[in-house]
Coordinates of C-alpha atoms and ligand atoms in Angstrom, one line a residue:
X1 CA -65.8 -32.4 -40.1
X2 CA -63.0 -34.3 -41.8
X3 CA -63.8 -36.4 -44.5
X4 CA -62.5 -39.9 -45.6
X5 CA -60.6 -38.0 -48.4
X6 CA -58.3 -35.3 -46.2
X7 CA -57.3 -38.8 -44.0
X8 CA -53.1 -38.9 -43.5
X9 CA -51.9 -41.4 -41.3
X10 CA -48.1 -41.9 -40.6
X11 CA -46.4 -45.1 -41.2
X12 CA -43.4 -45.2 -38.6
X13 CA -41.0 -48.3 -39.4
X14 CA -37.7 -50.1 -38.1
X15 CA -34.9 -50.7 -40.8
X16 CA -34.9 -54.3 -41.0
X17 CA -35.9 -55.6 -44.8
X18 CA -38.6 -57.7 -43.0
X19 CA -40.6 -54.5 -41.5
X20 CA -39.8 -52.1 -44.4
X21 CA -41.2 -54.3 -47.0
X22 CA -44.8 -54.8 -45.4
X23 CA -44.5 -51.1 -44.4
X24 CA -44.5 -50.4 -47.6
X25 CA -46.7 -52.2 -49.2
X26 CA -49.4 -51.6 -46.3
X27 CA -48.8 -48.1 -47.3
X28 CA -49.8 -48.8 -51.0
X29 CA -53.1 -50.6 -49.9
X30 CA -53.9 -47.2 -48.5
X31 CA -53.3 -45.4 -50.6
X32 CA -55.0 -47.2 -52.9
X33 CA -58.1 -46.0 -50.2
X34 CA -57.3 -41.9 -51.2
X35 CA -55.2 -42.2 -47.7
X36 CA -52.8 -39.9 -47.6
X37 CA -49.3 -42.2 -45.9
X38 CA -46.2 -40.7 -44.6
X39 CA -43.1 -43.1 -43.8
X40 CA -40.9 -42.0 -40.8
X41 CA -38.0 -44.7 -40.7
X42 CA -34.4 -44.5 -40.1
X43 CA -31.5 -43.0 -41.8
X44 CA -30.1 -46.1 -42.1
X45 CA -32.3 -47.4 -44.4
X46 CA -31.8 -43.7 -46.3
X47 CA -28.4 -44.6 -46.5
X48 CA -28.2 -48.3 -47.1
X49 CA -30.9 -47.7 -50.0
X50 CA -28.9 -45.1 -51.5
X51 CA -26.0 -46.9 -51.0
X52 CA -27.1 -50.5 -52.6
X53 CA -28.3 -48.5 -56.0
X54 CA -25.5 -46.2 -56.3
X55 CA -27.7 -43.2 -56.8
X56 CA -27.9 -39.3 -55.7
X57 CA -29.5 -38.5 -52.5
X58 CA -31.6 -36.6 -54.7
X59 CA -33.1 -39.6 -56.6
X60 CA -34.7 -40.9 -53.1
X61 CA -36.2 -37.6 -52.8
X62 CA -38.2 -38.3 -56.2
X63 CA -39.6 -41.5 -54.8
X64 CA -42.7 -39.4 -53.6
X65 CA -42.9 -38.0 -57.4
X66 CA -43.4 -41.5 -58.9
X67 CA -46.0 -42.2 -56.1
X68 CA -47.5 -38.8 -55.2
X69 CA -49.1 -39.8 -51.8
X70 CA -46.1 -41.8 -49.9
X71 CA -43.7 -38.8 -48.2
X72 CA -40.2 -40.7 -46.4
X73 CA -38.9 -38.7 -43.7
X74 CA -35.8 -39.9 -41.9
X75 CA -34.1 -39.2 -38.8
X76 CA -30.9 -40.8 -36.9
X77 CA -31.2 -43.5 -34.6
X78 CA -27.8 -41.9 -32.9
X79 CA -24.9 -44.1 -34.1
X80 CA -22.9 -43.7 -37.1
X81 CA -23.9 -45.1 -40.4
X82 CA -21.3 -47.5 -40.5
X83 CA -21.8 -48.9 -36.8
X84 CA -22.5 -52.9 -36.7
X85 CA -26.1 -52.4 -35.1
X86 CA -27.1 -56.7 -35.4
X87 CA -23.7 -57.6 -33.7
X88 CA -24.1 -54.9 -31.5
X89 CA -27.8 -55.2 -31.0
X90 CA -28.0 -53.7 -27.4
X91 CA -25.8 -50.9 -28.1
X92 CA -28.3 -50.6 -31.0
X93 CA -31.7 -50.7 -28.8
X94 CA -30.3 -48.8 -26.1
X95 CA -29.2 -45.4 -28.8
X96 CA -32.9 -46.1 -30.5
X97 CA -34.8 -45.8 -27.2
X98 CA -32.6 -42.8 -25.9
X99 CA -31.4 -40.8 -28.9
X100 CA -33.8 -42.3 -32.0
X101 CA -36.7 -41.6 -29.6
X102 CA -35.7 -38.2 -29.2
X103 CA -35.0 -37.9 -32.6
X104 CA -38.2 -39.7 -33.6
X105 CA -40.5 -37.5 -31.6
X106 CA -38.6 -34.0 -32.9
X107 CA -39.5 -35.3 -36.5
X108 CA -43.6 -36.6 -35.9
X109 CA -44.1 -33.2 -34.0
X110 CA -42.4 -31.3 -37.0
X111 CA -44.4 -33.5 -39.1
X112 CA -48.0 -32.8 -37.5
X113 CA -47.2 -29.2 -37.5
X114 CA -47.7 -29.0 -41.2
X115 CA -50.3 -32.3 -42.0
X116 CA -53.2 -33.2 -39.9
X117 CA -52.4 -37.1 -39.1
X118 CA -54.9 -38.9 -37.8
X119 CA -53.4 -42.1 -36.9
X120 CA -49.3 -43.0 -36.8
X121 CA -49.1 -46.6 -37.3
X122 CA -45.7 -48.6 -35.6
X123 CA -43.8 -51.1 -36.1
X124 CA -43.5 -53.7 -32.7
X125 CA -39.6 -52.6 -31.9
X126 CA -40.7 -48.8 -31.6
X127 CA -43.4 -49.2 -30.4
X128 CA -42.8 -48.1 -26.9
X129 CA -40.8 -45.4 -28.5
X130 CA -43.7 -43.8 -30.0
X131 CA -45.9 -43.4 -26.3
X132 CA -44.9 -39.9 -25.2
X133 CA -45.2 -37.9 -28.4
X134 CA -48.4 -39.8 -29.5
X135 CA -49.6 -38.6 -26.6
X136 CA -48.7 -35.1 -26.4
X137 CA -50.1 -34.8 -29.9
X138 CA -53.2 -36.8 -29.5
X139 CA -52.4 -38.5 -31.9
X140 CA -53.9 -42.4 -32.1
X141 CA -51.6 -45.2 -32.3
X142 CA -51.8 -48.4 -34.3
X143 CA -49.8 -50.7 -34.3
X144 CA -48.6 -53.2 -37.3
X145 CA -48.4 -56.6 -36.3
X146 CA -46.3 -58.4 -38.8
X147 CA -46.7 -62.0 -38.0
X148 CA -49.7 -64.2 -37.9
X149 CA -52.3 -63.8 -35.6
X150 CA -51.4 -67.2 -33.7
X151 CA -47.8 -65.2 -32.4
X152 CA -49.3 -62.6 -31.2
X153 CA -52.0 -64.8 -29.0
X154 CA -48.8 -66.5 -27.5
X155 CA -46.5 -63.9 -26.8
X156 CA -49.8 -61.9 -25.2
X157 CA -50.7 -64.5 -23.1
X158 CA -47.2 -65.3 -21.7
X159 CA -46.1 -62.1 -21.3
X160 CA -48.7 -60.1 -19.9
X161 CA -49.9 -63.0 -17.8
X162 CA -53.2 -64.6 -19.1
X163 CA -52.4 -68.1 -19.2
X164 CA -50.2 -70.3 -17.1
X165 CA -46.7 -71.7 -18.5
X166 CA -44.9 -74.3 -17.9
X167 CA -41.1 -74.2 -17.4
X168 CA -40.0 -72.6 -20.8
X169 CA -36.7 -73.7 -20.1
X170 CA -37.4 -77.2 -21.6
X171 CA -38.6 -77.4 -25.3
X172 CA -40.5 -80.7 -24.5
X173 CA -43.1 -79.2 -22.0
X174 CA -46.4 -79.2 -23.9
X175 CA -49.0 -76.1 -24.0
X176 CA -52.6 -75.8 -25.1
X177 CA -53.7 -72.3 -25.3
X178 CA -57.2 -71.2 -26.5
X179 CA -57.6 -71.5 -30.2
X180 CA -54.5 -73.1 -30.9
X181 CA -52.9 -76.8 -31.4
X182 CA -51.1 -78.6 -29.0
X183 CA -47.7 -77.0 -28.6
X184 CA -44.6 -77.8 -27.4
X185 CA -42.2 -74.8 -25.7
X186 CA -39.3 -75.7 -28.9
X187 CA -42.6 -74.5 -31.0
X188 CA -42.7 -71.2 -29.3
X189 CA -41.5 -67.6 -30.9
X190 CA -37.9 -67.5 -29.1
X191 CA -37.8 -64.4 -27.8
X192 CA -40.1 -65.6 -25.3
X193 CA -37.5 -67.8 -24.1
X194 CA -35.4 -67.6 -20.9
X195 CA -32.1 -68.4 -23.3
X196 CA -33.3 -64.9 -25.4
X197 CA -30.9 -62.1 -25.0
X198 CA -32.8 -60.0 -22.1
X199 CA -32.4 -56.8 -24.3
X200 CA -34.1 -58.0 -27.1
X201 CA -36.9 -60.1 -25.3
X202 CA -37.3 -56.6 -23.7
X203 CA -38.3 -54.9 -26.6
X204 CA -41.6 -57.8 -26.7
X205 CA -42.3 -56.8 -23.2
X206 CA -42.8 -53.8 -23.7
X207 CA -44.3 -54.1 -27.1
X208 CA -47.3 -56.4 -24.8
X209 CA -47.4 -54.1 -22.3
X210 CA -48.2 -51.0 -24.8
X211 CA -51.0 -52.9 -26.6
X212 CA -52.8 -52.5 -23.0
X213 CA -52.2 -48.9 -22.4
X214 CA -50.9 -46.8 -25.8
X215 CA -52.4 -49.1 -28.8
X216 CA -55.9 -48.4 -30.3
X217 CA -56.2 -50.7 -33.3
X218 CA -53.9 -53.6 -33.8
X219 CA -53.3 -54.5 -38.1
X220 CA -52.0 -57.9 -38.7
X221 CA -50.4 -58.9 -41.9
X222 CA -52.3 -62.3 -42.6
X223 CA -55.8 -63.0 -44.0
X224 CA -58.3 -64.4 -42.0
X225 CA -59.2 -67.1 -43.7
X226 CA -55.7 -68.7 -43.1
X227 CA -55.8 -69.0 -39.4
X228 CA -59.4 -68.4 -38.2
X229 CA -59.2 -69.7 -34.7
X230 CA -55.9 -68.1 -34.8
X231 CA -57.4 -64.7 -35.6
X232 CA -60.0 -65.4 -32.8
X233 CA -57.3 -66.5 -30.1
X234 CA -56.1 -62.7 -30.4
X235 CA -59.0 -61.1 -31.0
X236 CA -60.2 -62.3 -27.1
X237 CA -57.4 -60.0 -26.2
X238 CA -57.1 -57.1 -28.8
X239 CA -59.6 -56.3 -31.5
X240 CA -57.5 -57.2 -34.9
X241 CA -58.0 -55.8 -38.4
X242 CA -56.6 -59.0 -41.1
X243 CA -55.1 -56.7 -43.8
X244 CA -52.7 -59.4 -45.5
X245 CA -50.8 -61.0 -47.4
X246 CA -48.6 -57.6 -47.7
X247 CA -47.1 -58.3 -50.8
X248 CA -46.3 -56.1 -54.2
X249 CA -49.2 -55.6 -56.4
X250 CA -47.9 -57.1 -59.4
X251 CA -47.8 -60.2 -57.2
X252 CA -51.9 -59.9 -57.2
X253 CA -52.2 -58.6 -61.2
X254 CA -52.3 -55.5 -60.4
X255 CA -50.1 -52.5 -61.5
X256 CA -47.1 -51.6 -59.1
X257 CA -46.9 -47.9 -58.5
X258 CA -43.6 -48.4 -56.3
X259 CA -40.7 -48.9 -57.8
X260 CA -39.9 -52.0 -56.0
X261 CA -35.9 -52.3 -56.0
X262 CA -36.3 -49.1 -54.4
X263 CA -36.9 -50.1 -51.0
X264 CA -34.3 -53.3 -51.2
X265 CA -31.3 -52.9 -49.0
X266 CA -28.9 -54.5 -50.4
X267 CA -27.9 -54.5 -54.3
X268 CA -30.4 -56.6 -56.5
X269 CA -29.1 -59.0 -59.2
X270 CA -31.8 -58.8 -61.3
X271 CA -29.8 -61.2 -64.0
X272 CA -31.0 -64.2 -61.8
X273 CA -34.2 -63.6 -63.7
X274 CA -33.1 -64.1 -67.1
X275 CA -30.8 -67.2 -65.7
X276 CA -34.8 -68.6 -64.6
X277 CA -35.8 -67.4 -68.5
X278 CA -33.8 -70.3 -69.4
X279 CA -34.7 -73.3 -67.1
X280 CA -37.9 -75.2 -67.4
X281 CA -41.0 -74.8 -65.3
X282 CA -40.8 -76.1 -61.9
X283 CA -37.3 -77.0 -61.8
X284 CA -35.0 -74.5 -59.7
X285 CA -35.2 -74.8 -56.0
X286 CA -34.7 -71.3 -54.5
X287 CA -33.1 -71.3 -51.5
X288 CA -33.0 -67.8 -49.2
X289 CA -33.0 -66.9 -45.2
X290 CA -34.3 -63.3 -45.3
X291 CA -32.2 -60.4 -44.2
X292 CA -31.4 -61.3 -41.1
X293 CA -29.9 -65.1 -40.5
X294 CA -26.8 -65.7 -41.0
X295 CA -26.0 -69.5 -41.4
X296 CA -23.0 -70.9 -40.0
X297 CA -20.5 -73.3 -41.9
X298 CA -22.2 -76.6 -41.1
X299 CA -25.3 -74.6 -42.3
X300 CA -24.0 -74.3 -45.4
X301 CA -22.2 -77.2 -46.3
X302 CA -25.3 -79.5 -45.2
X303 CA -27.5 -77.4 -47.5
X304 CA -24.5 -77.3 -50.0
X305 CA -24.0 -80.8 -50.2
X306 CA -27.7 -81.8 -50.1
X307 CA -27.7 -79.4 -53.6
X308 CA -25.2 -81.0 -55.2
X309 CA -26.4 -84.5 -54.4
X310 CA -30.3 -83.9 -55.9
X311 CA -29.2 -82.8 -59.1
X312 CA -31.8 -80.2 -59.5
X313 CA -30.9 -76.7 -60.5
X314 CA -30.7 -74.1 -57.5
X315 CA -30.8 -70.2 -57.0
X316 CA -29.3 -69.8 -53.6
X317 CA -29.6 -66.2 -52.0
X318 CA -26.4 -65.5 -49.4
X319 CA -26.8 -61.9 -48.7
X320 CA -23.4 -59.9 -47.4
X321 CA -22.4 -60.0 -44.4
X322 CA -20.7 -57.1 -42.2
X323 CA -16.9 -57.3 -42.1
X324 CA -16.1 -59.0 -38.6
X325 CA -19.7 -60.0 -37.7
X326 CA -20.0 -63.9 -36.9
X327 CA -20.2 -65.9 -39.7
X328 CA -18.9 -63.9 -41.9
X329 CA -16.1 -66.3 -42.9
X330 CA -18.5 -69.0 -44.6
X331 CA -17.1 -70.6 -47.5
X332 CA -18.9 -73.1 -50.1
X333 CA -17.3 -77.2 -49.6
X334 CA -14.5 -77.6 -52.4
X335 CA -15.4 -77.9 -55.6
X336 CA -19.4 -77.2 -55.1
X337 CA -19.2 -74.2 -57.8
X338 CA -17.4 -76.3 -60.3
X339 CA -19.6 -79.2 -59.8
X340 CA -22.7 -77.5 -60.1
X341 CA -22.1 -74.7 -62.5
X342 CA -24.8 -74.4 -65.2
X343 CA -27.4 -75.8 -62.7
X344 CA -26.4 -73.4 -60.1
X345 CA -26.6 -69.6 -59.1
X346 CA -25.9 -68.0 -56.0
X347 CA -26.5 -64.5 -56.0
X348 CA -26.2 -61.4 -53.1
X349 CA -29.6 -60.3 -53.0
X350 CA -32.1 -60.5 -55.3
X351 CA -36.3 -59.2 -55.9
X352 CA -37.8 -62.4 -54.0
X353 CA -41.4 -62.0 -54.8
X354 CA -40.4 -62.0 -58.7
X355 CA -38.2 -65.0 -58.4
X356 CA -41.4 -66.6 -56.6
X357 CA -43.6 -65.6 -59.5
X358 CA -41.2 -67.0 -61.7
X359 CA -42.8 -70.2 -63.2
X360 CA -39.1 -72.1 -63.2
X361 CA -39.1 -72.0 -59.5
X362 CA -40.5 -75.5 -58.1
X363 CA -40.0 -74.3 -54.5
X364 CA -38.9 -72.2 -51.8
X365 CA -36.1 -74.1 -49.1
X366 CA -36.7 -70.7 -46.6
X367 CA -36.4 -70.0 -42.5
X368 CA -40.1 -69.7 -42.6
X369 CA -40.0 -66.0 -41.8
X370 CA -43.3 -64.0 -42.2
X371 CA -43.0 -62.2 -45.3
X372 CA -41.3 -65.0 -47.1
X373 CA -44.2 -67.7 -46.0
X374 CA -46.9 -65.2 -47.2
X375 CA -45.1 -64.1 -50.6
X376 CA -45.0 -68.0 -51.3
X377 CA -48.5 -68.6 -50.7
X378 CA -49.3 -65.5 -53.0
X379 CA -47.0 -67.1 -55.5
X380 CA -48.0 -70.8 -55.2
X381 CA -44.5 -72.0 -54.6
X382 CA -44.3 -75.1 -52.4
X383 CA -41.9 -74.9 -49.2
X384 CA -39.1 -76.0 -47.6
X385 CA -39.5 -75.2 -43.8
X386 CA -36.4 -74.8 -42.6
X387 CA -37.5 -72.7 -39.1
X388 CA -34.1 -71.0 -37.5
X389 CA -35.3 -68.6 -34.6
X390 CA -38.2 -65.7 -33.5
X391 CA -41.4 -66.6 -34.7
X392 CA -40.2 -69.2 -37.4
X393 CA -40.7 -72.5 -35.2
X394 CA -44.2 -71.3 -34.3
X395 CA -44.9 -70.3 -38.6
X396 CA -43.2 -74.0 -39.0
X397 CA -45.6 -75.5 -36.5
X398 CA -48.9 -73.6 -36.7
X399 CA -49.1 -72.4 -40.4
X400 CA -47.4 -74.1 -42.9
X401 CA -48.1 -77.4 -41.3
X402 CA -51.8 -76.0 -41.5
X403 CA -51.3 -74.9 -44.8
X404 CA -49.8 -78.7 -45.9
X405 CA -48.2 -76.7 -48.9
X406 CA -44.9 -77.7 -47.9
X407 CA -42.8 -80.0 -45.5
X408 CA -40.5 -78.4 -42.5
X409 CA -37.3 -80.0 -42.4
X410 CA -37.1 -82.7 -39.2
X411 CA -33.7 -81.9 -36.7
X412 CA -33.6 -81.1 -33.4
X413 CA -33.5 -77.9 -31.0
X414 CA -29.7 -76.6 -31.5
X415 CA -28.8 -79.1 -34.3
X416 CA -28.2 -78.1 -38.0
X417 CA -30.3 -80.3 -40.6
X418 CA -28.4 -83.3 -41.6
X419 CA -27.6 -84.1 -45.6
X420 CA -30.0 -86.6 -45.5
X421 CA -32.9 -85.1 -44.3
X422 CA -32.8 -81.8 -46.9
X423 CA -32.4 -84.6 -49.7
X424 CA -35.0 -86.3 -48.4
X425 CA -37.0 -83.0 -48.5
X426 CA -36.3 -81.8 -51.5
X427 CA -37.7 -85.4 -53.1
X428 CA -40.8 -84.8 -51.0
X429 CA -41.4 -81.6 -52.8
X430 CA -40.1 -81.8 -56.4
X431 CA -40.9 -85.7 -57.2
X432 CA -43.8 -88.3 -57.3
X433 CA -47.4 -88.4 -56.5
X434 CA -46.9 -86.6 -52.9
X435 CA -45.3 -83.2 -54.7
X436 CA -47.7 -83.3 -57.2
X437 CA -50.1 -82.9 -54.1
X438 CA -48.5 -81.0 -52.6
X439 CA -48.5 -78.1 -55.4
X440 CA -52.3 -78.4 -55.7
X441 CA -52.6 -77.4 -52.3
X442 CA -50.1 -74.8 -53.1
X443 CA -51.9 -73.3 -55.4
X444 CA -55.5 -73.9 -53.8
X445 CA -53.6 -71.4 -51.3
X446 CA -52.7 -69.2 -53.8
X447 CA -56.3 -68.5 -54.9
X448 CA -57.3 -67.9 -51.5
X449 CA -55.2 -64.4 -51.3
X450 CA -56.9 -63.2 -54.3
X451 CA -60.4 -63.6 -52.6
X452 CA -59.6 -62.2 -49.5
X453 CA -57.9 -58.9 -51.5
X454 CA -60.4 -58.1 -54.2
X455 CA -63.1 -55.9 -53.3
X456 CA -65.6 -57.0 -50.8
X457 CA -62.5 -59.6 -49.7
X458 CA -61.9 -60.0 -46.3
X459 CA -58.7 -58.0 -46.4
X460 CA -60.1 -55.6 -48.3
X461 CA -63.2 -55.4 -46.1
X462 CA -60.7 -55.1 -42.8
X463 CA -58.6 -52.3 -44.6
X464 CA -62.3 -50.0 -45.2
X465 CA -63.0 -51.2 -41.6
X466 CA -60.2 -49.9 -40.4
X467 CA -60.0 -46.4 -41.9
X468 CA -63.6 -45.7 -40.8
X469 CA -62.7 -46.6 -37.6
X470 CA -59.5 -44.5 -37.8
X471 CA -61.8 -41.1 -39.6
X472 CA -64.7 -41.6 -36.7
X473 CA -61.8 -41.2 -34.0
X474 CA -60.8 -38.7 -35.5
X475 CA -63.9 -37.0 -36.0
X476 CA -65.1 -37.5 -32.3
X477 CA -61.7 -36.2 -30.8
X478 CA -62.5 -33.1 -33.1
X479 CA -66.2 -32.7 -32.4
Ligands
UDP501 N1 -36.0 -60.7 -49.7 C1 -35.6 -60.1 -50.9 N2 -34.6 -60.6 -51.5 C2 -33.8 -61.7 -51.1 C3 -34.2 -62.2 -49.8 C4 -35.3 -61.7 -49.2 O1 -36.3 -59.2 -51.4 O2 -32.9 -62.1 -51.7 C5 -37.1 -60.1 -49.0 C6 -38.3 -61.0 -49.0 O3 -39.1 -60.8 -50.2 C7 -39.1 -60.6 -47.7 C8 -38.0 -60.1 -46.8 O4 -36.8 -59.9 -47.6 O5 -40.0 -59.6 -48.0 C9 -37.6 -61.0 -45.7 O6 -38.6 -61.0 -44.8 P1 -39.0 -62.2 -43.9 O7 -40.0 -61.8 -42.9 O8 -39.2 -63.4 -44.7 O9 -37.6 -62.5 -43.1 P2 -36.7 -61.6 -42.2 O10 -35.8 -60.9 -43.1 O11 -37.6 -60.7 -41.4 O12 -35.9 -62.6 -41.3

C-alpha cells in the first residue's frame, strides 16, 4: 500500500505569468508535504524563460537540482516559438487543443511510465485537454482554480445552468445568486459575456462542463477566511480545498527554495529595488497590469498625467509588447520623463511580490487580477482597483470592496478612468485620516494570511486534507 511519502502528483500548467506563478508556488507548498511535483507546461515558457535570462538550456535543466523534488517537462503547443499566440488567440487555442493535446498526452503517458502519479493537477484552459489520457491512465484529475471562490460560483451557475440570468447583454441588469452580494452583469467575469470572443468563452464552457464529468477535487487559490459565504456558494456545487494565498515563501518569512526570477517571463530589473532603498517608507505608488493587459494611449496618458499631477514618487511596470500587436505604439505625454525624473521609474518587468514587500511602497494602482490582489494582501499594501476585463470587475466588486483595503477607481463600462478620478484615488489612499484607515485594514488583512498558512491554518489544514484525500484514492483504485 502506498504511503503518504512515495505520493507524486503532476502539476500541468498554461504559459501565462498569471498560471505559472501559482503553479509554482502550489508546487512548493507540496512539497513542503514530502510530495513529490512534476511540472508539464509549454515550451514556450522553456523558451521565453531561457530567453528573458540569457542563459544555456542547460541552466533550466538544473532548476530540479536547486529544488530536488520539482521535475519541468515541456512539450510544444504546435506553433513556432516566435508566433504571436495573444493576438492570434484562436489560432492559439485551436493548435493547443489539436496538436498541444497530442503532444501533451505523448509526454503524461511517457511520464507515468517511469513515476507512479497519483493525481495530475490542471490549469482551467487545459483542462478539457487533459480528459482522454487521464483517463486511459487512471489517473485522477484536479483541477486548480486560480481565482476566488465567488468566480467560480458564477461562471458554474451560468454556464452549466443552475440559476436563471437575466439578459447579460446589458451591464445594469441586477443578479442575486446564493451566497453572494447583489450584482450587477458589468460586475460579472467577462468571459461570461455575449460580447466575449466565442473561442475564448469556449475554453470556460468546457472548463464547467469537465468539473461535472472529468474533475475529482477542485484547489482554489484563496483562504477561506476571506470569502466564507463565497467558499460556500461553490462548495454547493463542487467540494473545494482553500489552499491560498499562492505566493513565494519569503513573502510568509519563510525560506525560498525556488529561485524566483526563474520562473519570470520577461527580463527582471531588479535595480528598481535599490531605486525603493532610497525613498522613504510609504511613499512610491506602484503601478502594474499583470502580464497580460495592454493599455491603450488614453490608458496611459490619464494614468500618466494623474502621476505627474500628485507629486508622489511612482514605479510604473509597462511590460514589452510583441512587435505589431495592438497597442504596441504607446508612448508617454511630452515631457512626463523630464518632469518626473528622480520621483519616477518605469521599468519592463520587474519581481512584484518584492517590490510589494518593499516598505517604500504606499500602494498598489493594479487591474485587480488574482495573483496581484492576493500578493498585496500578503504584503499589506493598500490598492488601487483599477478592474480592466476577466475576473477583475467581479475581484473589484466582491473582494477588495469586501476587503475595504483599497478603493476601485469609479468610470464606466468601455470608458478609460478620467485624470480626475486617479488623482482623486491616489489622495484617498496615500493622505489623511481615511488612508491611515485604510492601511490598518490593510495590514489587519495581512495577518490573516499568516493564520490561515501556519500549521493547523486553514490553508494548511486544506493542503493535508487534500493529499489524504488524493493517497486514499489512490490506495482504493490499487486495493
Ligand atoms: N508580475 C511580476 N512582475 C511584474 C508584473 C507582474 O512578477 O512586473 C507577476 C505578479 O507577481 C503576479 C503575475 O505577474 O504573480 C500577474 O498575475 P495576475 O493574476 O495579477 O494578472 P494576469 O497576469 O493573470 O493578468
Amino acid at each position: 500500500m502506498a504511503t503518504k511519502e512515495e505520493v507524486s502528483v503532476m502539476i500541468v500548467s498554461n504559459a501565462a505569468q498569471g498560471h505559472i506563478n501559482p503553479t509554482l508556488r502550489f508546487a512548493n507548498r507540496l512539497i513542503s508535504k514530502n510530495v513529490h511535483v512534476t511540472i508539464v507546461t509549454t515550451e514556450l515558457v522553456q523558451n521565453r524563460i531561457l530567453n528573458a535570462h540569457n542563459v544555456p538550456s542547460t541552466t533550466l535543466n538544473q532548476q530540479p537540482s536547486q529544488n530536488k523534488q520539482i521535475q519541468f517537462e515541456f512539450f510544444s503547443d504546435g506553433l513556432s516559438l516566435d508566433f504571436d499566440r495573444e493576438k492570434n488567440s484562436e489560432t492559439f487555442i485551436n493548435s493547443m487543443k489539436t496538436i498541444g493535446a497530442k503532444n501533451m498526452s505523448t509526454l503524461i503517458t511517457n511520464l507515468a511510465k517511469v513515476r507512479d502519479y497519483y493525481c495530475i493537477i490542471v490549469d482551467p484552459v487545459l483542462l478539457t485537454n487533459i480528459e482522454n489520457v487521464s483517463n486511459e491512465l487512471n489517473i485522477p484529475v484536479a483541477f486548480l482554480w486560480m481565482q476566488p471562490c465567488a468566480t467560480f460560483s458564477i461562471s458554474y451557475r451560468y454556464f452549466r445552468n443552475v440559476n436563471s440570468f437575466p439578459d447579460l447583454n446589458n451591464p445594469n441588469e441586477i443578479v442575486q445568486l446564493p451566497g453572494l452580494p447583489l450584482l450587477k452583469v458589468r460586475d460579472f467575469p467577462t468571459y461570461m459575456l455575449p460580447s466575449f470572443p466565442p473561442h475564448c468563452r469556449q475554453i470556460m464552457v468546457d472548463m464547467c462542463q469537465a468539473c461535472d464529468t472529468n474533475v475529482k477535487w477542485v484547489i482554489a487559490n484563496t483562504v477561506y477566511e476571506w470569502e466564507v459565504e463565497g467558499v460556500k456558494s461553490m462548495s454547493s456545487l463542487s467540494p473545494v480545498y482553500t489552499v491560498g494565498p499562492l505566493v513565494s515563501d519569503f513573502m510568509i518569512g519563510k525560506n525560498d527554495v525556488t529561485n524566483n526570477n526563474m520562473i519570470n517571463m520577461w527580463n527582471v530589473e531588479d535595480s528598481c529595488i535599490d531605486w525603493l532603498d532610497n525613498k522613504p517608507n510609504s511613499s512610491v505608488i506602484y503601478i502594474a497590469f499583470g502580464s497580460i493587459v495592454v493599455l491603450t494611449q488614453k490608458e496611459v496618458d490619464n494614468i500618466a498625467n494623474a502621476l505627474k499631477n500628485s507629486k508622489k514618487s511612482f514605479l510604473w511596470v509597462i511590460k514589452p509588447t510583441l512587435k505589431g500587436s495592438e497597442n504596441d505604439a504607446t508612448e508617454f505625454p511630452k515631457g512626463f520623463l523630464e518632469e518626473t525624473k528622480g520621483r519616477g521609474l518605469v521599468v519592463t518587468w520587474c519581481n512584484q511580490e518584492k517590490v510589494l514587500s518593499h516598505p517604500a511602497v504606499a500602494c498598489f494602482l493594479s487591474h485587480c487580477g488574482w495573483s496581484s490582489m492576493i500578493e498585496s494582501v500578503t504584503a499589506g499594501v493598500p490598492v488601487i482597483g483599477y478592474p480592466y476585463w476577466l475576473d477583475q470587475p467581479t475581484i473589484a466588486k466582491i473582494i477588495v470592496k469586501q476587503f475595504d483595503n483599497g478603493v476601485i477607481l469609479n468610470y464606466e463600462v468601455n470608458e478609460v478612468p478620467s485624470v480626475e478620478e486617479i488623482e482623486r484615488c491616489i489622495k484617498e489612499v496615500m493622505e489623511g485620516q481615511e488612508a491611515k484607515e485604510i492601511k490598518k485594514r490593510a495590514l489587519d488583512l495581512k495577518g490573516s494570511v499568516k493564520k490561515a498558512l501556519e500549521e493547523g491554518g486553514s490553508s494548511d489544514k486544506s493542503i493535508d486534507q487534500f493529499i489524504n484525500d488524493v493517497v486514499d484514492a489512490h490506495n482504493l483504485a490499487k486495493a
